Amino acid sequence: MTKVLIGMPTRQDPRACASDRAFMLMTRHNTTFERCARSPVSISRNWLVRLFIDKYGDYTHMLMFDDDVVPPLDCIERLLALDSDVALGLVPFWLEGRARFNAVPKGCTSFPLVPPDGPFEAITAGGACMLLRRSVFRTIGFPWFRWLESRAGQIFGEDMDFIERCVIAGLSVRCNPEVLCEHWPWQSVPLLELYRSFKENGHAG
């Protein structure tokens, strides 16, 4: 039987808005919600994975999403339907003055301005909303999430590193663009609302 644990790495920022959605998903699926606030965020993610492995042995998947991301209420059903080792939701973010999305489709070289219409294979992604099979963690091994910093002081996201290691390991990594998540607008720009408006008017991208 499929059982999904909800895990949230959090910075405990008072502006974060995802906990209410996590409780709603918990009630909808009669499951459990765990969160962890440690810095850097890689420690929070690894703590949640360890808890999932050690305490929730009968759970088949973990839905992990950030505390500033609000997935749709049917996200678990839609992500499970992908039947993928790693199933991703789409999350808009601000890059170089434009709204882009967090998953790079196979055959592309950059984060898309406009995502594909249907489910697609991803070669890299930000892990702001992802459904992970238990077997993924056995394949990747500890540390599942690594905080990487270059000599120049640049940070390579622990979530992108994790996704790319999954791809290299031959795991299936797919995204359902219908799982469109709200990304709390730290820049006061409602990115998802903006994208939907542009798409409806034929101006997306």
Backbone as ProteinMPNN parsed JSONL, in Angstrom:
{"seq_chain_A": "MTKVLIGMPTRQDPRACASDRAFMLMTRHNTTFERCARSPVSISRNWLVRLFIDKYGDYTHMLMFDDDVVPPLDCIERLLALDSDVALGLVPFWLEGRARFNAVPKGCTSFPLVPPDGPFEAITAGGACMLLRRSVFRTIGFPWFRWLESRAGQIFGEDMDFIERCVIAGLSVRCNPEVLCEHWPWQSVPLLELYRSFKENGHAG", "coords_chain_A": {"N_chain_A": [[0.838, -1.19, 0.0], [0.522, 2.203, -0.823], [2.07, 4.759, 0.971], [2.535, 8.019, 2.076], [4.84, 10.171, 3.451], [4.959, 13.486, 4.625], [7.388, 15.893, 4.368], [9.127, 18.748, 5.51], [11.681, 20.967, 5.03], [12.616, 23.761, 6.88], [13.059, 27.285, 7.441], [11.946, 28.61, 9.445], [10.911, 31.098, 8.984], [8.862, 33.852, 9.561], [7.307, 34.693, 7.451], [6.906, 32.519, 5.873], [4.716, 30.224, 4.278], [3.812, 27.642, 3.94], [3.138, 25.676, 5.789], [0.415, 25.456, 6.513], [-0.696, 24.345, 4.186], [0.624, 21.896, 4.2], [-0.515, 20.692, 6.484], [-3.126, 20.478, 5.551], [-2.79, 18.666, 3.432], [-1.9, 16.509, 4.917], [-4.207, 15.854, 6.379], [-5.956, 15.248, 4.275], [-4.835, 12.94, 3.211], [-4.577, 11.292, 5.347], [-2.122, 11.055, 6.77], [1.261, 11.74, 7.899], [3.031, 14.615, 9.056], [6.197, 16.021, 9.046], [8.726, 18.303, 10.102], [11.771, 20.218, 9.85], [14.133, 22.445, 11.155], [17.097, 23.447, 10.458], [20.424, 24.648, 9.879], [23.032, 24.593, 7.471], [20.431, 24.222, 4.92], [20.715, 21.696, 3.882], [21.245, 20.011, 6.033], [18.766, 19.934, 7.31], [17.249, 18.66, 5.322], [18.554, 16.147, 5.162], [18.14, 15.23, 7.773], [15.368, 14.853, 7.741], [15.177, 12.817, 5.832], [16.579, 10.769, 7.138], [14.864, 10.387, 9.328], [12.588, 9.512, 7.976], [13.539, 7.052, 6.988], [14.278, 5.631, 9.333], [12.148, 5.845, 11.211], [9.714, 5.688, 9.88], [9.202, 3.18, 8.539], [7.273, 1.768, 7.094], [6.34, 3.44, 5.196], [6.117, 4.402, 1.801], [6.882, 6.535, 0.198], [8.227, 9.893, 0.241], [6.985, 13.122, 0.372], [8.545, 16.024, -0.217], [8.654, 19.385, 0.391], [9.484, 22.874, 0.155], [9.37, 25.488, 2.687], [8.4, 27.813, 1.659], [6.819, 27.221, -0.445], [3.806, 26.337, -1.996], [2.081, 23.663, -2.799], [-0.452, 22.299, -5.084], [-3.596, 20.935, -3.901], [-4.081, 18.397, -4.9], [-1.61, 17.359, -5.391], [-0.159, 15.066, -4.53], [-1.535, 12.864, -5.61], [-1.259, 13.418, -8.359], [1.531, 13.438, -8.689], [2.216, 10.837, -7.891], [1.025, 9.501, -9.994], [2.841, 9.782, -12.042], [4.56, 7.68, -11.747], [7.33, 7.513, -11.081], [10.762, 7.451, -9.968], [11.723, 9.815, -8.877], [9.566, 12.412, -8.606], [8.506, 15.471, -9.774], [7.158, 18.665, -8.887], [6.206, 21.743, -10.498], [7.775, 24.817, -9.965], [7.739, 28.267, -9.892], [10.347, 30.72, -10.249], [12.407, 33.62, -9.76], [14.629, 34.783, -12.135], [17.263, 36.463, -13.591], [15.661, 38.668, -14.153], [13.277, 37.582, -15.089], [10.446, 35.368, -14.88], [10.97, 32.019, -14.301], [10.971, 28.373, -14.533], [11.509, 25.572, -12.333], [12.499, 23.106, -13.309], [14.514, 21.51, -15.681], [13.865, 20.455, -18.874], [14.671, 17.377, -20.581], [17.005, 17.624, -23.189], [17.066, 20.325, -23.205], [18.873, 23.303, -22.164], [18.647, 25.157, -20.196], [16.768, 26.662, -17.483], [13.31, 26.662, -18.064], [11.333, 29.229, -19.639], [8.759, 28.8, -20.383], [7.053, 25.95, -19.533], [6.878, 22.494, -20.774], [3.768, 21.142, -22.097], [2.842, 18.673, -21.197], [3.682, 15.821, -19.007], [7.197, 15.462, -18.383], [10.616, 14.383, -18.858], [13.227, 15.236, -16.692], [16.45, 16.79, -16.576], [17.835, 18.176, -14.727], [17.016, 19.96, -11.728], [15.492, 22.217, -9.395], [14.745, 21.275, -6.093], [12.243, 22.039, -4.915], [9.69, 21.048, -4.663], [9.065, 17.789, -4.401], [8.398, 14.344, -4.907], [9.49, 11.422, -3.519], [10.633, 8.146, -3.954], [11.195, 5.51, -1.587], [13.318, 3.804, -2.273], [15.058, 5.445, -3.644], [16.766, 6.702, -1.819], [18.312, 4.634, -0.896], [19.736, 4.075, -3.175], [21.167, 6.454, -3.739], [22.522, 7.111, -1.338], [24.066, 8.165, 1.782], [25.877, 11.244, 2.249], [22.664, 12.355, 1.472], [21.86, 14.881, 0.69], [23.958, 17.51, -0.146], [25.81, 20.257, 0.948], [27.253, 22.471, -1.078], [30.038, 24.421, -1.917], [31.86, 26.593, -3.923], [35.324, 27.504, -4.543], [35.233, 30.125, -5.158], [33.222, 31.024, -3.656], [30.67, 30.564, -4.506], [27.44, 29.108, -4.339], [26.2, 25.879, -4.887], [23.175, 24.517, -5.256], [21.939, 22.224, -2.831], [19.752, 20.705, -3.465], [19.634, 20.639, -6.283], [22.034, 19.319, -6.766], [21.401, 16.831, -5.629], [19.285, 15.961, -7.347], [20.655, 15.784, -9.795], [22.503, 13.783, -9.214], [20.727, 11.683, -8.941], [19.854, 11.432, -11.601], [22.289, 10.726, -12.858], [22.665, 8.267, -11.64], [20.838, 6.756, -12.962], [18.189, 6.779, -12.23], [14.67, 7.367, -12.59], [13.521, 10.556, -13.355], [11.009, 12.699, -13.352], [8.701, 15.259, -14.334], [5.605, 16.768, -13.552], [3.874, 19.131, -15.147], [1.386, 20.017, -14.451], [1.278, 20.091, -11.772], [1.463, 22.732, -10.465], [3.032, 24.953, -8.43], [2.583, 27.409, -5.913], [4.91, 29.963, -5.284], [6.153, 31.576, -2.631], [6.067, 35.032, -2.836], [8.823, 36.539, -2.38], [9.946, 38.743, -3.571], [7.796, 40.35, -3.867], [6.43, 39.769, -6.167], [3.911, 38.125, -7.708], [4.521, 35.264, -8.939], [3.383, 32.891, -10.076], [0.748, 33.658, -10.569], [1.261, 35.71, -12.384], [2.416, 34.262, -14.498], [0.242, 32.598, -15.247], [-1.575, 34.528, -16.129], [-0.193, 35.622, -18.321], [-0.081, 33.327, -19.929], [-2.772, 32.781, -20.465], [-3.33, 34.927, -22.067], [-1.753, 34.489, -24.193], [0.921, 35.217, -24.069], [2.96, 33.997, -22.692], [6.311, 33.494, -21.649]], "CA_chain_A": [[0.0, 0.0, 0.0], [1.266, 3.453, -0.905], [1.95, 5.682, 2.098], [3.382, 9.177, 1.794], [5.186, 11.075, 4.537], [5.202, 14.862, 4.204], [8.546, 16.446, 5.063], [9.375, 20.148, 5.145], [12.804, 21.727, 5.587], [12.096, 25.113, 7.118], [13.918, 28.297, 8.066], [11.098, 29.227, 10.467], [10.672, 32.491, 8.63], [7.443, 34.136, 9.83], [6.591, 34.923, 6.199], [6.685, 31.248, 5.192], [3.27, 30.013, 4.218], [3.5, 26.305, 3.459], [2.725, 24.727, 6.826], [-1.031, 25.232, 6.43], [-0.95, 23.391, 3.101], [1.101, 20.588, 4.643], [-1.534, 20.123, 7.37], [-4.27, 20.118, 4.715], [-2.421, 17.425, 2.739], [-1.852, 15.465, 5.94], [-5.584, 15.465, 6.659], [-6.522, 14.679, 3.054], [-4.269, 11.612, 2.947], [-4.484, 10.565, 6.611], [-0.714, 10.731, 6.899], [2.015, 12.443, 8.926], [3.811, 15.765, 8.607], [7.38, 16.302, 9.844], [9.518, 19.419, 9.604], [13.045, 20.388, 10.528], [14.746, 23.757, 10.932], [18.524, 23.465, 10.755], [21.177, 25.379, 8.867], [22.348, 24.904, 6.217], [19.212, 23.452, 4.66], [21.074, 20.297, 3.605], [21.112, 19.271, 7.282], [17.327, 19.701, 7.498], [16.799, 17.635, 4.361], [19.104, 14.853, 5.562], [17.46, 14.814, 9.001], [14.053, 14.343, 7.348], [15.373, 11.518, 5.168], [16.927, 9.798, 8.168], [13.636, 10.112, 10.072], [11.762, 8.707, 7.069], [14.097, 5.701, 6.916], [14.348, 4.957, 10.631], [10.903, 5.866, 11.976], [8.537, 5.439, 9.039], [9.621, 2.087, 7.672], [6.198, 1.242, 6.25], [5.975, 4.465, 4.216], [6.749, 4.116, 0.508], [7.335, 7.769, -0.436], [8.205, 11.138, 0.996], [6.768, 14.371, -0.34], [9.327, 17.061, 0.423], [8.554, 20.694, -0.239], [10.047, 23.956, 0.948], [8.384, 26.202, 3.496], [7.853, 28.957, 0.915], [6.183, 26.648, -1.634], [2.463, 25.819, -1.708], [1.631, 22.812, -3.902], [-1.904, 22.107, -5.153], [-4.089, 19.907, -2.988], [-4.031, 17.076, -5.536], [-0.235, 17.132, -5.842], [0.302, 13.705, -4.265], [-2.132, 11.986, -6.62], [-0.682, 13.704, -9.673], [2.925, 13.019, -8.715], [2.228, 9.373, -7.882], [0.622, 9.032, -11.319], [4.012, 9.765, -12.915], [5.235, 6.386, -11.552], [8.739, 7.846, -11.249], [11.553, 7.428, -8.735], [11.653, 11.198, -8.415], [8.48, 13.107, -9.303], [8.676, 16.882, -9.451], [6.196, 19.702, -9.204], [6.793, 22.938, -11.096], [7.81, 25.964, -9.057], [8.332, 29.439, -10.551], [11.299, 31.531, -9.485], [12.843, 34.821, -10.47], [16.009, 34.649, -12.601], [17.658, 37.405, -14.641], [14.559, 39.565, -14.47], [12.123, 36.893, -15.678], [9.947, 34.198, -14.162], [11.305, 30.743, -14.927], [10.511, 27.221, -13.772], [12.618, 24.927, -11.645], [12.91, 21.83, -13.89], [15.04, 21.621, -17.046], [13.502, 19.266, -19.642], [15.717, 16.699, -21.355], [17.189, 18.268, -24.478], [17.198, 21.776, -22.997], [20.094, 23.67, -21.461], [18.395, 26.178, -19.182], [15.444, 26.633, -16.868], [12.396, 27.165, -19.087], [10.381, 30.313, -19.445], [7.456, 28.153, -20.549], [7.251, 24.501, -19.411], [6.101, 21.66, -21.692], [2.361, 20.993, -21.727], [2.602, 17.405, -20.517], [4.791, 15.32, -18.194], [8.461, 15.401, -19.111], [11.814, 13.941, -18.171], [14.075, 16.369, -16.316], [17.876, 16.481, -16.439], [18.205, 18.807, -13.468], [15.866, 20.694, -11.184], [15.461, 22.593, -7.997], [13.867, 20.322, -5.41], [11.314, 22.761, -4.043], [8.541, 20.163, -4.453], [9.423, 16.513, -5.014], [7.923, 13.103, -4.316], [10.658, 10.542, -3.607], [10.486, 6.763, -3.531], [12.145, 5.077, -0.558], [14.491, 3.19, -2.895], [15.973, 6.494, -4.104], [17.757, 7.0, -0.786], [19.263, 3.508, -0.88], [20.585, 4.19, -4.36], [22.041, 7.62, -3.661], [23.387, 6.972, -0.169], [24.352, 9.342, 2.601], [24.833, 12.246, 2.502], [21.767, 12.507, 0.34], [21.915, 16.289, 0.284], [25.288, 18.039, 0.172], [25.967, 21.714, 0.826], [28.457, 22.639, -1.892], [30.489, 25.794, -2.105], [33.074, 26.668, -4.717], [36.377, 28.348, -3.985], [34.835, 31.514, -5.397], [32.144, 31.354, -2.735], [29.366, 30.337, -5.122], [26.718, 27.978, -3.766], [25.462, 25.009, -5.796], [22.097, 24.042, -4.402], [21.949, 20.824, -2.426], [18.653, 20.006, -4.127], [20.048, 20.377, -7.661], [23.054, 18.27, -6.688], [20.694, 15.57, -5.387], [18.576, 15.572, -8.559], [21.621, 15.394, -10.824], [23.029, 12.463, -8.823], [19.681, 10.713, -9.292], [19.922, 11.245, -13.055], [23.519, 9.987, -13.148], [22.473, 6.899, -11.152], [19.885, 6.073, -13.824], [16.835, 6.817, -11.688], [13.728, 8.152, -13.387], [13.225, 11.878, -12.8], [9.993, 13.256, -14.233], [7.978, 16.413, -13.808], [4.233, 16.974, -14.008], [3.661, 20.579, -15.148], [0.084, 20.354, -13.882], [1.494, 20.335, -10.346], [1.989, 24.094, -10.42], [3.09, 25.368, -7.031], [2.797, 28.813, -5.583], [6.199, 30.252, -4.65], [5.901, 32.798, -1.879], [6.762, 36.094, -3.584], [9.7, 37.366, -1.554], [10.169, 40.013, -4.274], [6.471, 40.951, -4.039], [5.956, 39.489, -7.519], [3.157, 36.864, -7.692], [5.047, 34.663, -10.159], [2.462, 31.948, -10.699], [-0.365, 34.457, -11.079], [1.771, 36.405, -13.558], [2.553, 33.27, -15.57], [-1.087, 32.189, -15.707], [-2.136, 35.65, -16.874], [0.493, 35.68, -19.606], [-0.447, 32.165, -20.733], [-4.152, 32.964, -20.914], [-3.337, 35.964, -23.091], [-0.871, 34.099, -25.288], [2.197, 35.929, -23.995], [3.897, 33.315, -21.799], [7.671, 33.414, -22.148]], "C_chain_A": [[0.882, 1.253, 0.0], [0.989, 4.328, 0.317], [2.979, 6.791, 1.904], [3.576, 9.999, 3.063], [5.427, 12.464, 3.953], [6.338, 15.429, 5.038], [8.846, 17.849, 4.581], [10.64, 20.681, 5.814], [12.387, 23.186, 5.731], [13.147, 25.999, 7.761], [13.188, 29.011, 9.2], [10.946, 30.728, 10.233], [9.196, 32.79, 8.853], [6.629, 34.399, 8.565], [6.268, 33.623, 5.473], [5.229, 30.822, 5.338], [2.861, 28.574, 3.941], [2.967, 25.354, 4.519], [1.232, 24.433, 6.779], [-1.356, 24.226, 5.337], [-0.481, 21.999, 3.484], [0.081, 19.924, 5.559], [-2.78, 19.711, 6.582], [-4.002, 18.815, 3.963], [-2.382, 16.263, 3.716], [-3.251, 14.946, 6.241], [-6.202, 14.745, 5.466], [-6.081, 13.23, 2.847], [-4.08, 10.788, 4.214], [-3.047, 10.115, 6.866], [-0.063, 11.622, 7.952], [2.856, 13.547, 8.295], [4.963, 15.991, 9.58], [8.101, 17.504, 9.249], [10.778, 19.559, 10.439], [13.629, 21.739, 10.16], [16.198, 23.705, 11.395], [19.239, 24.149, 9.597], [22.568, 24.77, 8.729], [21.216, 23.926, 5.945], [19.517, 21.993, 4.339], [20.94, 19.445, 4.866], [19.648, 18.96, 7.558], [16.831, 18.598, 6.571], [17.302, 16.25, 4.78], [18.454, 14.337, 6.839], [16.095, 14.219, 8.672], [14.162, 12.983, 6.666], [15.69, 10.444, 6.204], [15.698, 9.417, 8.992], [12.713, 9.208, 9.252], [12.236, 7.253, 7.047], [13.949, 4.965, 8.243], [13.006, 4.836, 11.351], [9.693, 5.442, 11.169], [8.827, 4.343, 8.021], [8.55, 1.543, 6.758], [5.714, 2.276, 5.231], [6.775, 4.248, 2.94], [7.377, 5.347, -0.133], [7.432, 8.894, 0.592], [7.978, 12.296, 0.032], [7.522, 15.45, 0.422], [9.11, 18.372, -0.324], [8.96, 21.789, 0.735], [8.963, 24.75, 1.662], [7.85, 27.462, 2.825], [7.171, 28.516, -0.372], [4.844, 26.038, -1.237], [2.0, 24.987, -2.9], [0.113, 22.696, -3.928], [-2.343, 20.933, -4.279], [-4.041, 18.5, -3.582], [-2.617, 16.709, -5.965], [0.218, 15.687, -5.635], [-0.25, 12.744, -5.31], [-1.469, 12.177, -7.979], [0.784, 13.264, -9.759], [3.059, 11.496, -8.66], [1.905, 8.812, -9.264], [1.781, 9.021, -12.312], [4.761, 8.435, -12.836], [6.745, 6.541, -11.767], [9.467, 7.758, -9.918], [11.536, 8.8, -8.065], [10.596, 11.91, -9.246], [8.457, 14.551, -8.824], [7.433, 17.689, -9.751], [6.928, 20.894, -9.79], [6.663, 24.118, -10.142], [8.439, 27.149, -9.788], [9.339, 30.135, -9.642], [11.812, 32.655, -10.382], [14.311, 34.674, -10.843], [16.25, 35.619, -13.744], [16.477, 38.241, -15.128], [13.338, 38.92, -15.085], [11.708, 35.725, -14.797], [10.299, 32.95, -14.963], [10.786, 29.613, -14.048], [11.683, 26.327, -13.407], [13.123, 23.636, -12.261], [13.332, 22.023, -15.342], [14.695, 20.355, -17.814], [14.703, 18.673, -20.367], [15.789, 17.335, -22.738], [17.312, 19.776, -24.391], [18.451, 22.052, -22.164], [19.874, 24.7, -20.363], [16.999, 26.02, -18.612], [14.444, 27.305, -17.805], [11.575, 28.375, -18.658], [8.957, 29.776, -19.501], [7.675, 26.645, -20.472], [6.48, 23.749, -20.49], [4.666, 21.483, -21.189], [2.093, 19.729, -20.923], [3.792, 16.967, -19.69], [6.062, 15.174, -19.021], [9.582, 14.899, -18.212], [12.697, 15.146, -17.898], [15.515, 15.92, -16.161], [18.477, 17.15, -15.206], [17.009, 19.616, -12.98], [16.185, 21.181, -9.787], [14.423, 21.72, -7.302], [12.886, 20.974, -4.467], [10.051, 21.963, -3.757], [8.833, 18.851, -5.16], [8.893, 15.345, -4.193], [8.987, 12.043, -4.583], [10.323, 9.138, -3.124], [11.547, 6.413, -2.491], [13.425, 4.536, -1.181], [15.501, 4.215, -3.389], [17.095, 6.706, -3.091], [18.759, 5.861, -0.634], [20.237, 3.631, -2.043], [21.597, 5.319, -4.222], [23.002, 7.53, -2.478], [23.678, 8.296, 0.519], [25.724, 9.913, 2.239], [23.968, 12.451, 1.271], [21.81, 13.924, -0.207], [23.232, 16.883, 0.783], [25.305, 19.552, -0.046], [27.301, 21.965, 0.14], [28.779, 24.115, -2.076], [31.793, 25.783, -2.884], [34.106, 27.547, -4.033], [36.043, 29.829, -4.159], [33.69, 31.943, -4.498], [30.759, 31.169, -3.317], [28.742, 29.072, -4.535], [26.016, 27.205, -4.878], [24.43, 24.289, -4.96], [22.161, 22.557, -4.104], [20.845, 20.029, -3.105], [18.995, 19.695, -5.587], [21.116, 19.289, -7.715], [22.397, 16.908, -6.506], [20.003, 15.081, -6.654], [19.555, 15.083, -9.627], [22.281, 14.062, -10.485], [22.007, 11.374, -9.107], [19.715, 10.403, -10.787], [21.133, 10.405, -13.418], [23.383, 8.523, -12.731], [21.469, 6.111, -11.985], [18.479, 6.013, -13.278], [15.946, 7.664, -12.596], [13.392, 9.442, -12.649], [12.263, 12.553, -13.77], [9.242, 14.377, -13.527], [6.574, 16.456, -14.393], [3.939, 18.474, -13.982], [2.287, 20.994, -14.641], [0.172, 20.537, -12.363], [2.211, 21.678, -10.235], [1.901, 24.613, -8.988], [3.21, 26.888, -6.92], [4.165, 28.945, -4.906], [6.064, 31.599, -3.962], [6.73, 33.94, -2.438], [7.601, 37.005, -2.691], [9.958, 38.728, -2.216], [8.874, 40.759, -4.536], [5.962, 40.812, -5.469], [5.221, 38.15, -7.491], [3.452, 36.062, -8.963], [4.048, 33.742, -10.848], [1.256, 32.675, -11.283], [0.042, 35.19, -12.357], [1.88, 35.46, -14.744], [1.194, 32.868, -16.133], [-1.742, 33.292, -16.54], [-1.516, 35.747, -18.247], [0.053, 34.535, -20.512], [-1.852, 32.314, -21.302], [-4.243, 33.971, -22.056], [-2.345, 35.692, -24.222], [0.487, 34.773, -25.264], [3.212, 35.233, -23.109], [5.264, 33.195, -22.453], [8.111, 34.69, -22.772]], "O_chain_A": [[1.863, 1.336, 0.739], [-0.162, 4.603, 0.655], [4.144, 6.529, 1.605], [2.612, 10.464, 3.671], [6.039, 12.593, 2.893], [6.266, 15.447, 6.267], [8.824, 18.114, 3.379], [10.674, 20.831, 7.036], [11.858, 23.775, 4.788], [14.003, 25.539, 8.517], [13.742, 29.906, 9.838], [10.863, 31.514, 11.176], [8.348, 32.039, 8.37], [5.4, 34.336, 8.596], [5.448, 33.617, 4.555], [4.601, 31.03, 6.376], [1.679, 28.305, 3.727], [2.395, 24.319, 4.178], [0.819, 23.291, 6.98], [-2.197, 23.349, 5.532], [-1.127, 21.014, 3.126], [-0.17, 18.726, 5.435], [-3.417, 18.709, 6.907], [-4.882, 17.959, 3.866], [-2.788, 15.152, 3.376], [-3.458, 13.737, 6.347], [-6.895, 13.742, 5.635], [-6.853, 12.399, 2.37], [-3.492, 9.707, 4.17], [-2.792, 8.943, 7.141], [-0.751, 12.192, 8.799], [3.326, 13.43, 7.164], [4.749, 16.135, 10.784], [8.089, 17.702, 8.034], [10.851, 19.088, 11.574], [13.622, 22.132, 8.994], [16.491, 23.895, 12.575], [18.723, 24.217, 8.482], [23.216, 24.463, 9.729], [21.06, 22.927, 6.648], [18.65, 21.135, 4.511], [20.561, 18.276, 4.78], [19.317, 17.855, 7.989], [16.085, 17.712, 6.988], [16.54, 15.284, 4.751], [18.238, 13.133, 6.978], [15.703, 13.204, 9.247], [13.336, 12.1, 6.897], [15.14, 9.344, 6.157], [15.512, 8.244, 9.318], [12.132, 8.258, 9.777], [11.421, 6.332, 7.083], [13.539, 3.804, 8.269], [12.752, 3.838, 12.026], [8.743, 4.89, 11.724], [8.714, 4.546, 6.812], [8.865, 0.917, 5.746], [4.773, 2.01, 4.483], [7.967, 3.947, 2.99], [8.311, 5.22, -0.925], [6.811, 8.852, 1.654], [8.67, 12.439, -0.976], [7.188, 15.76, 1.566], [9.353, 18.457, -1.528], [8.808, 21.663, 1.95], [7.79, 24.695, 1.292], [6.949, 28.112, 3.355], [6.964, 29.32, -1.281], [4.76, 25.304, -0.252], [1.57, 25.545, -3.909], [-0.547, 22.96, -2.923], [-1.546, 20.049, -3.964], [-3.968, 17.518, -2.843], [-2.439, 15.836, -6.815], [0.915, 15.139, -6.489], [0.483, 11.906, -5.836], [-1.155, 11.205, -8.665], [1.222, 12.771, -10.798], [3.93, 10.93, -9.32], [2.44, 7.778, -9.661], [1.714, 8.321, -13.323], [5.513, 8.093, -13.749], [7.354, 5.796, -12.535], [8.869, 7.964, -8.862], [11.358, 8.919, -6.853], [10.725, 11.998, -10.467], [8.395, 14.82, -7.625], [6.736, 17.44, -10.736], [8.136, 21.041, -9.601], [5.595, 24.382, -9.589], [9.571, 27.041, -10.259], [9.194, 30.136, -8.42], [11.659, 32.622, -11.603], [15.153, 34.463, -9.97], [15.534, 35.603, -14.746], [16.309, 38.489, -16.322], [12.445, 39.622, -15.559], [12.522, 35.165, -14.062], [9.971, 32.839, -16.144], [10.238, 29.845, -12.97], [12.714, 26.323, -14.08], [14.115, 23.096, -11.77], [12.606, 22.622, -16.135], [15.175, 19.279, -17.459], [15.638, 19.39, -20.723], [14.764, 17.557, -23.382], [17.624, 20.436, -25.381], [19.011, 21.149, -21.542], [20.82, 25.077, -19.672], [16.153, 25.332, -19.185], [14.702, 28.405, -18.293], [11.186, 28.523, -17.499], [8.073, 30.228, -18.774], [8.427, 26.106, -21.285], [5.535, 24.29, -21.064], [4.39, 21.653, -20.002], [1.213, 19.716, -20.062], [4.811, 17.657, -19.664], [6.017, 14.813, -20.197], [9.51, 14.977, -16.986], [12.894, 15.986, -18.777], [15.784, 14.819, -15.681], [19.517, 16.721, -14.707], [16.098, 19.915, -13.752], [17.037, 20.626, -9.092], [13.353, 21.458, -7.851], [12.71, 20.517, -3.338], [9.407, 22.169, -2.728], [8.849, 18.801, -6.39], [8.932, 15.353, -2.963], [9.345, 11.792, -5.734], [9.797, 8.958, -2.026], [12.654, 6.95, -2.511], [14.512, 4.787, -0.662], [16.68, 3.894, -3.539], [18.253, 6.873, -3.475], [19.917, 6.09, -0.285], [21.422, 3.324, -1.907], [22.768, 5.145, -4.559], [24.183, 7.846, -2.62], [23.558, 9.375, -0.061], [26.646, 9.15, 1.95], [24.47, 12.688, 0.172], [21.798, 14.135, -1.42], [23.575, 16.779, 1.961], [24.872, 20.052, -1.084], [28.359, 21.701, 0.713], [27.904, 24.936, -2.353], [32.721, 25.05, -2.545], [33.802, 28.247, -3.067], [36.514, 30.676, -3.401], [33.237, 33.086, -4.562], [29.771, 31.568, -2.701], [29.436, 28.091, -4.268], [25.323, 27.791, -5.71], [24.777, 23.532, -4.054], [22.401, 21.736, -4.989], [20.977, 18.821, -3.302], [18.681, 18.61, -6.077], [21.101, 18.44, -8.606], [22.79, 15.937, -7.154], [20.119, 13.906, -7.003], [19.302, 14.076, -10.287], [22.589, 13.286, -11.389], [22.378, 10.259, -9.475], [19.615, 9.243, -11.187], [21.018, 9.466, -14.206], [23.923, 7.637, -13.394], [21.268, 4.921, -11.743], [17.648, 5.271, -13.801], [16.424, 8.566, -13.284], [13.026, 9.424, -11.474], [12.65, 12.935, -14.875], [9.162, 14.429, -12.3], [6.379, 16.211, -15.583], [3.77, 19.041, -12.902], [2.038, 22.179, -14.421], [-0.748, 21.072, -11.744], [3.406, 21.741, -9.947], [0.816, 24.698, -8.414], [3.857, 27.543, -7.737], [4.525, 28.13, -4.057], [5.885, 32.629, -4.611], [7.955, 33.842, -2.512], [7.167, 38.087, -2.296], [10.161, 39.732, -1.533], [8.846, 41.696, -5.334], [5.164, 41.626, -5.933], [5.858, 37.121, -7.268], [2.722, 36.167, -9.949], [3.883, 33.804, -12.066], [0.797, 32.34, -12.375], [-0.742, 35.279, -13.302], [1.488, 35.804, -15.859], [1.014, 32.804, -17.349], [-2.392, 33.009, -17.546], [-2.223, 35.934, -19.237], [-0.161, 34.729, -21.709], [-2.095, 32.012, -22.47], [-5.126, 33.878, -22.908], [-2.122, 36.537, -25.089], [1.141, 34.895, -26.299], [4.245, 35.825, -22.795], [5.384, 32.849, -23.628], [9.243, 34.788, -23.246]]}, "name": "protein", "num_of_chains": 1, "seq": "MTKVLIGMPTRQDPRACASDRAFMLMTRHNTTFERCARSPVSISRNWLVRLFIDKYGDYTHMLMFDDDVVPPLDCIERLLALDSDVALGLVPFWLEGRARFNAVPKGCTSFPLVPPDGPFEAITAGGACMLLRRSVFRTIGFPWFRWLESRAGQIFGEDMDFIERCVIAGLSVRCNPEVLCEHWPWQSVPLLELYRSFKENGHAG"}
